[in-house]
Amino acid sequence: MNSSMNNYEKRKSGSKMDRRRFYFVSTLSIVTSLLLMVSSPTNNVSAQTEIKTTKPLRIGIIGAGWLGGTVGRLLVQAGHEVMFSSRHPENHLSMVRELGARAFAGNPRQAAEFGTVLVFAVPYDALPELGKALKDVLYGKIVLDACNPSGGNENALTREANTKGVAQTSVKYLAGTRLVRAFSAVDATAIEASSKRQTAKLGIPLAGNDTEAVRIAAQLVRDVGSEPVVVGNLESATSFQRGGPGFRANTTAPELRRLLGLSDGK
């Protein structure tokens, strides 16, 4: 009996030690896991804020001429899906084939339906008609307005734009859109040249009332290889419309800020 009791006590003692060892190992495992979670980049808040990725967008180019075609091509090369449009979409088929699977051709309505972001680069006189024809698909979309009234055309629309401001006039005719003045004050050749440089990037002025729309416009400017210069709300866009100091300055961002009287941090 004493032998049995001794064996029992030994097993009991061994069992307690096993439990203690189990609890120790389990606790160590939990602590280690927590430490790994804290140090892991996927769970580190500061790491998440530092890692910024740009999600590819679907972009409709309304008016794929010299400026619209250049911007659209560079956006395709940056990884976005782009539909190039005009009244004659067949003219863009060779470019689309050359650019590959992310490039498409269509008419203005198809491009407006396709894109979550639209770039308008048409003659300014076409805006009222396009705004009316596409009203049902434009509502709520981000529009980058690169259109300018002709310097030598003094029709009623040009006089309205010169009096009220081009941005405010564009908003009137592209009603319901989240409009940003973008790519309107620079030449296509300057955008193309900037995309090939590593330094001294072209400064492109932006203005808009919708903060998120301006943020997306700024990212797209970076995607084409230029540097955004956010000027302010739509009223401030007069500083880079025709006649303003920022219109076709085609210069670097720091110099553009100086011309527009902006601080370096803006």
Tab-separated table of N, CA, C and O in Angstrom, residues 162-238:
chain	number	residue	atom	x	y	z
A	162	ASN	N	-14.782	84.722	-69.080
A	162	ASN	CA	-13.846	85.778	-68.692
A	162	ASN	C	-14.412	86.632	-67.569
A	162	ASN	O	-13.658	87.158	-66.734
A	163	THR	N	-15.732	86.764	-67.529
A	163	THR	CA	-16.370	87.588	-66.501
A	163	THR	C	-16.519	86.833	-65.183
A	163	THR	O	-16.156	87.334	-64.107
A	164	LYS	N	-17.029	85.616	-65.243
A	164	LYS	CA	-17.306	84.837	-64.034
A	164	LYS	C	-16.119	83.997	-63.572
A	164	LYS	O	-16.082	83.535	-62.429
A	165	GLY	N	-15.180	83.755	-64.482
A	165	GLY	CA	-14.088	82.820	-64.227
A	165	GLY	C	-14.359	81.533	-64.988
A	165	GLY	O	-15.505	81.056	-65.051
A	166	VAL	N	-13.312	80.981	-65.570
A	166	VAL	CA	-13.476	79.769	-66.369
A	166	VAL	C	-13.979	78.613	-65.512
A	166	VAL	O	-14.869	77.857	-65.918
A	167	ALA	N	-13.429	78.459	-64.324
A	167	ALA	CA	-13.838	77.349	-63.451
A	167	ALA	C	-15.309	77.431	-63.095
A	167	ALA	O	-16.040	76.428	-63.160
A	168	GLN	N	-15.766	78.610	-62.729
A	168	GLN	CA	-17.169	78.778	-62.338
A	168	GLN	C	-18.098	78.556	-63.523
A	168	GLN	O	-19.217	78.029	-63.365
A	169	THR	N	-17.653	78.914	-64.704
A	169	THR	CA	-18.460	78.695	-65.906
A	169	THR	C	-18.509	77.209	-66.248
A	169	THR	O	-19.565	76.674	-66.624
A	170	SER	N	-17.384	76.519	-66.108
A	170	SER	CA	-17.353	75.072	-66.367
A	170	SER	C	-18.296	74.333	-65.421
A	170	SER	O	-19.008	73.411	-65.836
A	171	VAL	N	-18.303	74.712	-64.159
A	171	VAL	CA	-19.189	74.082	-63.171
A	171	VAL	C	-20.648	74.265	-63.570
A	171	VAL	O	-21.474	73.363	-63.393
A	172	LYS	N	-20.964	75.405	-64.120
A	172	LYS	CA	-22.343	75.667	-64.539
A	172	LYS	C	-22.772	74.687	-65.627
A	172	LYS	O	-23.892	74.139	-65.580
A	173	TYR	N	-21.899	74.453	-66.606
A	173	TYR	CA	-22.281	73.616	-67.740
A	173	TYR	C	-22.022	72.120	-67.514
A	173	TYR	O	-22.602	71.289	-68.215
A	174	LEU	N	-21.181	71.799	-66.569
A	174	LEU	CA	-20.978	70.399	-66.181
A	174	LEU	C	-21.583	70.209	-64.794
A	174	LEU	O	-20.916	69.795	-63.835
A	175	ALA	N	-22.845	70.520	-64.700
A	175	ALA	CA	-23.539	70.555	-63.414
A	175	ALA	C	-23.553	69.194	-62.733
A	175	ALA	O	-23.683	68.152	-63.386
A	176	GLY	N	-23.393	69.223	-61.411
A	176	GLY	CA	-23.467	67.996	-60.623
A	176	GLY	C	-22.169	67.230	-60.536
A	176	GLY	O	-22.106	66.177	-59.889
A	177	THR	N	-21.117	67.734	-61.188
A	177	THR	CA	-19.831	67.041	-61.152
A	177	THR	C	-18.960	67.587	-60.028
A	177	THR	O	-19.175	68.688	-59.520
A	178	ARG	N	-17.967	66.795	-59.647
A	178	ARG	CA	-16.977	67.215	-58.640
A	178	ARG	C	-15.770	67.739	-59.418
A	178	ARG	O	-14.786	67.056	-59.596
A	179	LEU	N	-15.880	68.970	-59.850
A	179	LEU	CA	-14.957	69.504	-60.842
A	179	LEU	C	-13.671	70.041	-60.226
A	179	LEU	O	-13.693	70.730	-59.203
A	180	VAL	N	-12.565	69.727	-60.878
A	180	VAL	CA	-11.247	70.253	-60.520
A	180	VAL	C	-10.616	70.813	-61.781
A	180	VAL	O	-10.590	70.142	-62.824
A	181	ARG	N	-10.130	72.030	-61.704
A	181	ARG	CA	-9.357	72.567	-62.834
A	181	ARG	C	-7.985	71.914	-62.792
A	181	ARG	O	-7.220	72.076	-61.836
A	182	ALA	N	-7.653	71.157	-63.835
A	182	ALA	CA	-6.406	70.401	-63.861
A	182	ALA	C	-5.948	70.219	-65.300
A	182	ALA	O	-6.778	70.038	-66.203
A	183	PHE	N	-4.654	70.259	-65.528
A	183	PHE	CA	-4.048	70.113	-66.854
A	183	PHE	C	-4.466	71.234	-67.795
A	183	PHE	O	-4.247	71.135	-69.004
A	184	SER	N	-5.050	72.287	-67.264
A	184	SER	CA	-5.580	73.359	-68.108
A	184	SER	C	-4.559	74.450	-68.407
A	184	SER	O	-4.754	75.230	-69.347
A	185	ALA	N	-3.485	74.517	-67.617
A	185	ALA	CA	-2.556	75.637	-67.734
A	185	ALA	C	-1.187	75.220	-68.247
A	185	ALA	O	-0.231	75.987	-68.150
A	186	VAL	N	-1.091	73.994	-68.756
A	186	VAL	CA	0.204	73.481	-69.224
A	186	VAL	C	0.049	72.900	-70.623
A	186	VAL	O	-1.037	72.513	-71.037
A	187	ASP	N	1.163	72.827	-71.329
A	187	ASP	CA	1.163	72.261	-72.674
A	187	ASP	C	1.443	70.763	-72.621
A	187	ASP	O	2.152	70.276	-71.739
A	188	ALA	N	0.920	70.045	-73.606
A	188	ALA	CA	1.136	68.602	-73.682
A	188	ALA	C	2.620	68.272	-73.803
A	188	ALA	O	3.105	67.294	-73.224
A	189	THR	N	3.374	69.098	-74.537
A	189	THR	CA	4.800	68.844	-74.697
A	189	THR	C	5.530	68.952	-73.366
A	189	THR	O	6.484	68.209	-73.106
A	190	ALA	N	5.094	69.880	-72.513
A	190	ALA	CA	5.720	70.035	-71.195
A	190	ALA	C	5.409	68.838	-70.300
A	190	ALA	O	6.269	68.379	-69.534
A	191	ILE	N	4.185	68.318	-70.381
A	191	ILE	CA	3.815	67.120	-69.613
A	191	ILE	C	4.642	65.933	-70.068
A	191	ILE	O	5.167	65.157	-69.258
A	192	GLU	N	4.775	65.779	-71.373
A	192	GLU	CA	5.554	64.684	-71.946
A	192	GLU	C	7.012	64.760	-71.497
A	192	GLU	O	7.609	63.756	-71.086
A	193	ALA	N	7.587	65.958	-71.564
A	193	ALA	CA	8.990	66.124	-71.180
A	193	ALA	C	9.198	65.829	-69.697
A	193	ALA	O	10.182	65.190	-69.313
A	194	SER	N	8.271	66.271	-68.859
A	194	SER	CA	8.392	66.040	-67.415
A	194	SER	C	8.345	64.561	-67.069
A	194	SER	O	9.018	64.104	-66.144
A	195	SER	N	7.550	63.802	-67.825
A	195	SER	CA	7.417	62.365	-67.550
A	195	SER	C	8.726	61.614	-67.763
A	195	SER	O	8.905	60.510	-67.241
A	196	LYS	N	9.644	62.211	-68.492
A	196	LYS	CA	10.918	61.565	-68.806
A	196	LYS	C	12.054	62.043	-67.905
A	196	LYS	O	13.175	61.562	-68.029
A	197	ARG	N	11.747	63.009	-67.014
A	197	ARG	CA	12.779	63.542	-66.122
A	197	ARG	C	12.639	62.963	-64.719
A	197	ARG	O	11.532	62.663	-64.272
A	198	GLN	N	13.753	62.854	-64.028
A	198	GLN	CA	13.739	62.424	-62.641
A	198	GLN	C	13.682	63.609	-61.683
A	198	GLN	O	13.270	63.464	-60.526
A	199	THR	N	14.100	64.773	-62.142
A	199	THR	CA	14.103	65.973	-61.308
A	199	THR	C	13.459	67.120	-62.077
A	199	THR	O	13.135	66.991	-63.257
A	200	ALA	N	13.304	68.266	-61.370
A	200	ALA	CA	12.725	69.469	-61.987
A	200	ALA	C	11.411	69.150	-62.683
A	200	ALA	O	11.172	69.531	-63.836
A	201	LYS	N	10.526	68.471	-61.965
A	201	LYS	CA	9.234	68.075	-62.522
A	201	LYS	C	8.358	69.297	-62.807
A	201	LYS	O	8.419	70.313	-62.104
A	202	LEU	N	7.531	69.173	-63.818
A	202	LEU	CA	6.593	70.230	-64.190
A	202	LEU	C	5.564	70.443	-63.081
A	202	LEU	O	4.959	69.492	-62.589
A	203	GLY	N	5.369	71.697	-62.708
A	203	GLY	CA	4.322	72.028	-61.744
A	203	GLY	C	3.000	72.239	-62.450
A	203	GLY	O	2.907	73.033	-63.395
A	204	ILE	N	1.965	71.507	-62.010
A	204	ILE	CA	0.636	71.632	-62.618
A	204	ILE	C	-0.331	72.175	-61.580
A	204	ILE	O	-0.581	71.534	-60.551
A	205	PRO	N	-0.884	73.379	-61.816
A	205	PRO	CA	-1.800	73.963	-60.835
A	205	PRO	C	-3.155	73.268	-60.828
A	205	PRO	O	-3.672	72.875	-61.879
A	206	LEU	N	-3.727	73.139	-59.628
A	206	LEU	CA	-5.034	72.516	-59.430
A	206	LEU	C	-5.894	73.418	-58.556
A	206	LEU	O	-5.389	74.081	-57.645
A	207	ALA	N	-7.200	73.393	-58.811
A	207	ALA	CA	-8.141	74.121	-57.955
A	207	ALA	C	-9.465	73.389	-57.957
A	207	ALA	O	-9.924	72.922	-59.006
A	208	GLY	N	-10.083	73.293	-56.777
A	208	GLY	CA	-11.378	72.625	-56.677
A	208	GLY	C	-11.995	72.816	-55.307
A	208	GLY	O	-11.289	73.126	-54.338
A	209	ASN	N	-13.293	72.613	-55.241
A	209	ASN	CA	-14.019	72.754	-53.972
A	209	ASN	C	-14.172	71.448	-53.224
A	209	ASN	O	-14.513	71.449	-52.041
A	210	ASP	N	-13.955	70.323	-53.900
A	210	ASP	CA	-14.124	68.991	-53.307
A	210	ASP	C	-12.741	68.447	-52.923
A	210	ASP	O	-11.918	68.160	-53.783
A	211	THR	N	-12.513	68.316	-51.616
A	211	THR	CA	-11.190	67.924	-51.124
A	211	THR	C	-10.730	66.584	-51.680
A	211	THR	O	-9.578	66.426	-52.102
A	212	GLU	N	-11.622	65.594	-51.694
A	212	GLU	CA	-11.263	64.272	-52.175
A	212	GLU	C	-10.982	64.297	-53.674
A	212	GLU	O	-10.052	63.635	-54.156
A	213	ALA	N	-11.755	65.056	-54.418
A	213	ALA	CA	-11.530	65.168	-55.856
A	213	ALA	C	-10.174	65.807	-56.150
A	213	ALA	O	-9.457	65.372	-57.057
A	214	VAL	N	-9.821	66.820	-55.375
A	214	VAL	CA	-8.521	67.473	-55.549
A	214	VAL	C	-7.398	66.495	-55.203
A	214	VAL	O	-6.363	66.446	-55.885
A	215	ARG	N	-7.589	65.692	-54.153
A	215	ARG	CA	-6.570	64.705	-53.760
A	215	ARG	C	-6.331	63.695	-54.883
A	215	ARG	O	-5.179	63.373	-55.205
A	216	ILE	N	-7.410	63.217	-55.488
A	216	ILE	CA	-7.275	62.253	-56.583
A	216	ILE	C	-6.630	62.912	-57.802
A	216	ILE	O	-5.764	62.320	-58.464
A	217	ALA	N	-7.022	64.151	-58.093
A	217	ALA	CA	-6.410	64.883	-59.209
A	217	ALA	C	-4.908	65.033	-58.987
A	217	ALA	O	-4.113	64.856	-59.919
A	218	ALA	N	-4.519	65.342	-57.754
A	218	ALA	CA	-3.102	65.507	-57.432
A	218	ALA	C	-2.331	64.212	-57.658
A	218	ALA	O	-1.209	64.213	-58.182
A	219	GLN	N	-2.936	63.081	-57.284
A	219	GLN	CA	-2.268	61.796	-57.487
A	219	GLN	C	-2.125	61.482	-58.973
A	219	GLN	O	-1.090	60.967	-59.412
A	220	LEU	N	-3.121	61.801	-59.749
A	220	LEU	CA	-3.042	61.552	-61.186
A	220	LEU	C	-1.977	62.432	-61.843
A	220	LEU	O	-1.316	62.008	-62.793
A	221	VAL	N	-1.819	63.644	-61.337
A	221	VAL	CA	-0.737	64.505	-61.831
A	221	VAL	C	0.611	63.849	-61.555
A	221	VAL	O	1.497	63.823	-62.414
A	222	ARG	N	0.765	63.299	-60.354
A	222	ARG	CA	2.016	62.581	-60.038
A	222	ARG	C	2.185	61.367	-60.943
A	222	ARG	O	3.301	61.047	-61.378
A	223	ASP	N	1.087	60.689	-61.225
A	223	ASP	CA	1.148	59.479	-62.043
A	223	ASP	C	1.626	59.758	-63.467
A	223	ASP	O	2.188	58.870	-64.117
A	224	VAL	N	1.376	60.965	-63.971
A	224	VAL	CA	1.853	61.287	-65.321
A	224	VAL	C	3.262	61.873	-65.291
A	224	VAL	O	3.799	62.257	-66.337
A	225	GLY	N	3.864	61.952	-64.096
A	225	GLY	CA	5.245	62.401	-63.993
A	225	GLY	C	5.427	63.882	-63.786
A	225	GLY	O	6.489	64.432	-64.091
A	226	SER	N	4.405	64.549	-63.237
A	226	SER	CA	4.502	65.972	-62.916
A	226	SER	C	4.245	66.160	-61.426
A	226	SER	O	4.001	65.198	-60.703
A	227	GLU	N	4.289	67.408	-60.970
A	227	GLU	CA	4.090	67.700	-59.545
A	227	GLU	C	2.878	68.607	-59.362
A	227	GLU	O	2.808	69.681	-59.973
A	228	PRO	N	1.907	68.199	-58.545
A	228	PRO	CA	0.724	69.040	-58.344
A	228	PRO	C	1.024	70.258	-57.482
A	228	PRO	O	1.808	70.181	-56.539
A	229	VAL	N	0.387	71.352	-57.832
A	229	VAL	CA	0.435	72.568	-57.021
A	229	VAL	C	-1.015	72.954	-56.738
A	229	VAL	O	-1.711	73.471	-57.618
A	230	VAL	N	-1.481	72.657	-55.538
A	230	VAL	CA	-2.876	72.939	-55.176
A	230	VAL	C	-2.987	74.417	-54.822
A	230	VAL	O	-2.386	74.890	-53.848
A	231	VAL	N	-3.761	75.137	-55.609
A	231	VAL	CA	-3.858	76.586	-55.455
A	231	VAL	C	-4.943	76.969	-54.453
A	231	VAL	O	-4.772	77.877	-53.644
A	232	GLY	N	-6.075	76.255	-54.493
A	232	GLY	CA	-7.180	76.573	-53.585
A	232	GLY	C	-8.496	76.126	-54.167
A	232	GLY	O	-8.567	75.132	-54.895
A	233	ASN	N	-9.563	76.866	-53.847
A	233	ASN	CA	-10.889	76.505	-54.356
A	233	ASN	C	-11.047	76.977	-55.796
A	233	ASN	O	-10.127	77.547	-56.389
A	234	LEU	N	-12.235	76.741	-56.357
A	234	LEU	CA	-12.434	77.052	-57.779
A	234	LEU	C	-12.276	78.538	-58.081
A	234	LEU	O	-11.828	78.901	-59.178
A	235	GLU	N	-12.615	79.383	-57.141
A	235	GLU	CA	-12.451	80.815	-57.378
A	235	GLU	C	-10.991	81.180	-57.612
A	235	GLU	O	-10.673	82.089	-58.380
A	236	SER	N	-10.103	80.462	-56.944
A	236	SER	CA	-8.672	80.765	-57.070
A	236	SER	C	-8.099	80.349	-58.417
A	236	SER	O	-6.970	80.713	-58.758
A	237	ALA	N	-8.871	79.584	-59.202
A	237	ALA	CA	-8.375	79.103	-60.497
A	237	ALA	C	-8.173	80.228	-61.498
A	237	ALA	O	-7.521	80.021	-62.531
A	238	THR	N	-8.695	81.416	-61.215
A	238	THR	CA	-8.464	82.549	-62.128
A	238	THR	C	-6.978	82.877	-62.232
A	238	THR	O	-6.538	83.441	-63.235
